[in-house]
GROMACS .gro file of C-alpha atoms in nm:
model
  235
    1UNK     CA    1  10.694  11.471  12.008
    2UNK     CA    2  10.595  11.122  11.891
    3UNK     CA    3  10.880  10.875  11.858
    4UNK     CA    4  10.948  10.707  11.526
    5UNK     CA    5  10.865  10.335  11.539
    6UNK     CA    6  11.162  10.100  11.516
    7UNK     CA    7  11.044   9.936  11.194
    8UNK     CA    8  10.998  10.279  11.037
    9UNK     CA    9  11.352  10.377  11.136
   10UNK     CA   10  11.484  10.061  10.972
   11UNK     CA   11  11.284  10.129  10.655
   12UNK     CA   12  11.413  10.487  10.647
   13UNK     CA   13  11.773  10.372  10.691
   14UNK     CA   14  11.750  10.118  10.410
   15UNK     CA   15  11.566  10.364  10.186
   16UNK     CA   16  11.843  10.617  10.242
   17UNK     CA   17  12.106  10.359  10.148
   18UNK     CA   18  11.918  10.280   9.827
   19UNK     CA   19  11.896  10.651   9.746
   20UNK     CA   20  12.270  10.687   9.810
   21UNK     CA   21  12.347  10.407   9.566
   22UNK     CA   22  12.462  10.150   9.822
   23UNK     CA   23  12.207   9.916   9.666
   24UNK     CA   24  12.133   9.948   9.296
   25UNK     CA   25  11.821   9.840   9.104
   26UNK     CA   26  11.818   9.462   9.091
   27UNK     CA   27  12.048   9.418   9.392
   28UNK     CA   28  11.947   9.179   9.667
   29UNK     CA   29  11.911   9.321  10.018
   30UNK     CA   30  12.058   9.139  10.319
   31UNK     CA   31  11.840   8.863  10.460
   32UNK     CA   32  11.591   8.922  10.741
   33UNK     CA   33  11.826   8.743  10.980
   34UNK     CA   34  12.121   8.961  10.876
   35UNK     CA   35  11.919   9.281  10.910
   36UNK     CA   36  11.785   9.170  11.248
   37UNK     CA   37  12.143   9.128  11.375
   38UNK     CA   38  12.251   9.460  11.223
   39UNK     CA   39  11.970   9.663  11.382
   40UNK     CA   40  11.941   9.459  11.702
   41UNK     CA   41  11.575   9.370  11.656
   42UNK     CA   42  11.367   9.059  11.591
   43UNK     CA   43  11.287   8.937  11.241
   44UNK     CA   44  10.921   9.038  11.274
   45UNK     CA   45  11.028   9.403  11.304
   46UNK     CA   46  11.255   9.370  11.001
   47UNK     CA   47  10.975   9.203  10.806
   48UNK     CA   48  10.743   9.497  10.881
   49UNK     CA   49  11.007   9.742  10.753
   50UNK     CA   50  11.058   9.542  10.434
   51UNK     CA   51  10.683   9.518  10.382
   52UNK     CA   52  10.657   9.897  10.404
   53UNK     CA   53  10.934   9.940  10.148
   54UNK     CA   54  10.758   9.702   9.912
   55UNK     CA   55  10.430   9.890   9.954
   56UNK     CA   56  10.618  10.208   9.858
   57UNK     CA   57  10.738  10.040   9.539
   58UNK     CA   58  11.104  10.035   9.642
   59UNK     CA   59  11.156   9.659   9.661
   60UNK     CA   60  10.997   9.332   9.562
   61UNK     CA   61  11.020   8.992   9.726
   62UNK     CA   62  11.090   8.680   9.522
   63UNK     CA   63  10.983   8.358   9.687
   64UNK     CA   64  11.281   8.154   9.790
   65UNK     CA   65  11.525   8.415   9.659
   66UNK     CA   66  11.499   8.719   9.885
   67UNK     CA   67  11.415   9.089   9.865
   68UNK     CA   68  11.544   9.293   9.572
   69UNK     CA   69  11.566   9.663   9.496
   70UNK     CA   70  11.307   9.736   9.232
   71UNK     CA   71  11.444   9.839   8.896
   72UNK     CA   72  11.297  10.127   8.702
   73UNK     CA   73  10.993  10.012   8.501
   74UNK     CA   74  11.092   9.895   8.153
   75UNK     CA   75  10.941  10.078   7.858
   76UNK     CA   76  10.753   9.829   7.641
   77UNK     CA   77  10.633   9.966   7.305
   78UNK     CA   78  10.288   9.865   7.180
   79UNK     CA   79  10.278   9.948   6.811
   80UNK     CA   80  10.261   9.790   6.468
   81UNK     CA   81  10.513   9.521   6.560
   82UNK     CA   82  10.515   9.392   6.917
   83UNK     CA   83  10.818   9.169   6.976
   84UNK     CA   84  10.901   9.071   7.333
   85UNK     CA   85  11.271   8.989   7.289
   86UNK     CA   86  11.340   9.296   7.075
   87UNK     CA   87  11.154   9.528   7.313
   88UNK     CA   88  11.342   9.405   7.619
   89UNK     CA   89  11.684   9.408   7.451
   90UNK     CA   90  11.620   9.762   7.327
   91UNK     CA   91  11.554   9.862   7.689
   92UNK     CA   92  11.883   9.708   7.800
   93UNK     CA   93  11.721   9.410   7.972
   94UNK     CA   94  11.788   9.039   7.923
   95UNK     CA   95  11.469   8.869   7.796
   96UNK     CA   96  11.366   8.510   7.861
   97UNK     CA   97  11.052   8.300   7.855
   98UNK     CA   98  10.938   8.007   8.066
   99UNK     CA   99  10.678   7.770   7.922
  100UNK     CA  100  10.381   7.700   8.149
  101UNK     CA  101  10.144   7.521   7.911
  102UNK     CA  102  10.146   7.387   7.556
  103UNK     CA  103   9.818   7.229   7.454
  104UNK     CA  104   9.569   7.179   7.174
  105UNK     CA  105   9.199   7.219   7.260
  106UNK     CA  106   8.868   7.340   7.110
  107UNK     CA  107   8.843   7.718   7.087
  108UNK     CA  108   8.576   7.928   7.253
  109UNK     CA  109   8.356   8.188   7.080
  110UNK     CA  110   8.588   8.479   7.159
  111UNK     CA  111   8.893   8.299   7.022
  112UNK     CA  112   8.700   8.187   6.715
  113UNK     CA  113   8.590   8.542   6.638
  114UNK     CA  114   8.943   8.679   6.679
  115UNK     CA  115   9.102   8.411   6.459
  116UNK     CA  116   8.813   8.401   6.210
  117UNK     CA  117   8.748   8.031   6.261
  118UNK     CA  118   8.448   7.836   6.390
  119UNK     CA  119   8.374   7.787   6.763
  120UNK     CA  120   8.501   7.447   6.867
  121UNK     CA  121   8.773   7.436   6.601
  122UNK     CA  122   9.107   7.314   6.740
  123UNK     CA  123   9.358   7.575   6.854
  124UNK     CA  124   9.711   7.559   6.989
  125UNK     CA  125   9.757   7.741   7.321
  126UNK     CA  126  10.099   7.861   7.436
  127UNK     CA  127  10.108   7.997   7.792
  128UNK     CA  128  10.416   8.114   7.977
  129UNK     CA  129  10.606   8.367   8.182
  130UNK     CA  130  10.799   8.655   8.031
  131UNK     CA  131  11.110   8.751   8.226
  132UNK     CA  132  11.347   9.047   8.225
  133UNK     CA  133  11.683   8.988   8.393
  134UNK     CA  134  11.535   8.670   8.544
  135UNK     CA  135  11.246   8.860   8.705
  136UNK     CA  136  10.892   8.775   8.592
  137UNK     CA  137  10.731   9.077   8.426
  138UNK     CA  138  10.428   8.919   8.258
  139UNK     CA  139  10.212   8.614   8.199
  140UNK     CA  140  10.106   8.552   7.841
  141UNK     CA  141   9.862   8.329   7.656
  142UNK     CA  142   9.880   8.301   7.277
  143UNK     CA  143   9.622   8.113   7.071
  144UNK     CA  144   9.665   7.992   6.710
  145UNK     CA  145   9.456   7.796   6.461
  146UNK     CA  146   9.567   7.431   6.480
  147UNK     CA  147   9.434   7.362   6.131
  148UNK     CA  148   9.647   7.637   5.978
  149UNK     CA  149   9.956   7.562   6.189
  150UNK     CA  150   9.948   7.188   6.269
  151UNK     CA  151  10.312   7.163   6.385
  152UNK     CA  152  10.331   7.487   6.582
  153UNK     CA  153  10.344   7.330   6.930
  154UNK     CA  154  10.667   7.149   6.842
  155UNK     CA  155  10.816   7.475   6.718
  156UNK     CA  156  10.724   7.650   7.044
  157UNK     CA  157  10.874   7.371   7.249
  158UNK     CA  158  11.204   7.401   7.065
  159UNK     CA  159  11.222   7.776   6.994
  160UNK     CA  160  11.017   7.937   7.275
  161UNK     CA  161  10.954   8.232   7.045
  162UNK     CA  162  10.632   8.320   6.865
  163UNK     CA  163  10.818   8.508   6.593
  164UNK     CA  164  11.056   8.222   6.515
  165UNK     CA  165  10.786   7.957   6.544
  166UNK     CA  166  10.559   8.140   6.299
  167UNK     CA  167  10.854   8.194   6.064
  168UNK     CA  168  10.921   7.820   6.070
  169UNK     CA  169  10.552   7.769   5.986
  170UNK     CA  170  10.578   7.999   5.685
  171UNK     CA  171  10.467   8.336   5.832
  172UNK     CA  172  10.776   8.554   5.785
  173UNK     CA  173  10.615   8.871   5.914
  174UNK     CA  174  10.308   8.971   6.113
  175UNK     CA  175  10.176   9.298   6.252
  176UNK     CA  176   9.944   9.408   6.529
  177UNK     CA  177   9.590   9.471   6.405
  178UNK     CA  178   9.446   9.574   6.742
  179UNK     CA  179   9.536   9.605   7.111
  180UNK     CA  180   9.303   9.660   7.406
  181UNK     CA  181   9.446   9.773   7.740
  182UNK     CA  182   9.270   9.713   8.072
  183UNK     CA  183   9.378   9.768   8.433
  184UNK     CA  184   9.326   9.460   8.652
  185UNK     CA  185   9.406   9.324   8.996
  186UNK     CA  186   9.620   9.012   9.021
  187UNK     CA  187   9.438   8.692   9.110
  188UNK     CA  188   9.588   8.451   9.360
  189UNK     CA  189   9.726   8.233   9.079
  190UNK     CA  190   9.871   8.528   8.888
  191UNK     CA  191  10.026   8.664   9.207
  192UNK     CA  192  10.196   8.331   9.271
  193UNK     CA  193  10.332   8.309   8.916
  194UNK     CA  194  10.450   8.670   8.907
  195UNK     CA  195  10.575   8.677   9.267
  196UNK     CA  196  10.359   8.975   9.362
  197UNK     CA  197  10.086   9.033   9.617
  198UNK     CA  198   9.733   8.915   9.543
  199UNK     CA  199   9.535   9.220   9.433
  200UNK     CA  200   9.844   9.406   9.307
  201UNK     CA  201   9.783   9.619   8.996
  202UNK     CA  202   9.849   9.455   8.660
  203UNK     CA  203   9.791   9.569   8.302
  204UNK     CA  204   9.618   9.332   8.062
  205UNK     CA  205   9.663   9.363   7.686
  206UNK     CA  206   9.448   9.173   7.438
  207UNK     CA  207   9.591   9.174   7.088
  208UNK     CA  208   9.534   9.028   6.743
  209UNK     CA  209   9.828   8.981   6.508
  210UNK     CA  210   9.774   8.936   6.134
  211UNK     CA  211   9.988   8.818   5.843
  212UNK     CA  212  10.072   9.043   5.542
  213UNK     CA  213   9.738   8.945   5.383
  214UNK     CA  214   9.544   9.061   5.690
  215UNK     CA  215   9.452   8.711   5.806
  216UNK     CA  216   9.469   8.664   6.188
  217UNK     CA  217   9.752   8.440   6.302
  218UNK     CA  218   9.761   8.500   6.679
  219UNK     CA  219   9.513   8.600   6.949
  220UNK     CA  220   9.699   8.690   7.264
  221UNK     CA  221   9.647   8.800   7.622
  222UNK     CA  222   9.932   8.938   7.833
  223UNK     CA  223   9.918   9.040   8.199
  224UNK     CA  224  10.203   9.280   8.285
  225UNK     CA  225  10.318   9.359   8.640
  226UNK     CA  226  10.211   9.721   8.684
  227UNK     CA  227  10.530   9.850   8.847
  228UNK     CA  228  10.778   9.655   8.630
  229UNK     CA  229  10.659   9.752   8.282
  230UNK     CA  230  10.554  10.083   8.128
  231UNK     CA  231  10.345  10.027   7.816
  232UNK     CA  232  10.427  10.286   7.550
  233UNK     CA  233  10.158  10.320   7.283
  234UNK     CA  234  10.318  10.411   6.952
  235UNK     CA  235  10.137  10.579   6.664
   0.00000   0.00000   0.00000
């Protein structure tokens, strides 16, 4: 009978401990050095076991932080009102955002069509990371007409919330007019930002939000980590 490889035995032992509740979703596993001492092997063998567990969707590695037990994917409703902070809090997660880019530039044809403005008109672009319990779950890019909302970048910088920034600009409510969902593979840059492997599955949403009069206020792209978020399409 074929012998089980050492790295496989280590992966099985750790998987069993996760199943038994010794490590809960979100918990950090011991370091490679600590596991190497525990099992009496070199760190390369431990690394192979941890890689296998990640490929099975049991753990995820965060650069500079360690290896963590993967939490259950968070349900994220896509319906008439899509609100990041509300969605995450409703799922029992702690939401946060990290600003990557705030800039004003000419819009392209796609952005112009979505916002019902002319190609080349100035737009504000807000790009960032969405986090749940301090783990990156998505990259987002939101685009707004700079002529309609001249001071919006300052609001984003201070509030880091689309809903509150638009409210400060006079848009008290907005709803989702359309959402397109597409499966993608993470690029090298996206993988680095989301702390996942290049080529890992991600879900891209492209949405247009409108004010109560039906006028577009936001054209947004969001790239969700496939195994951290479950998109729930509401009627």
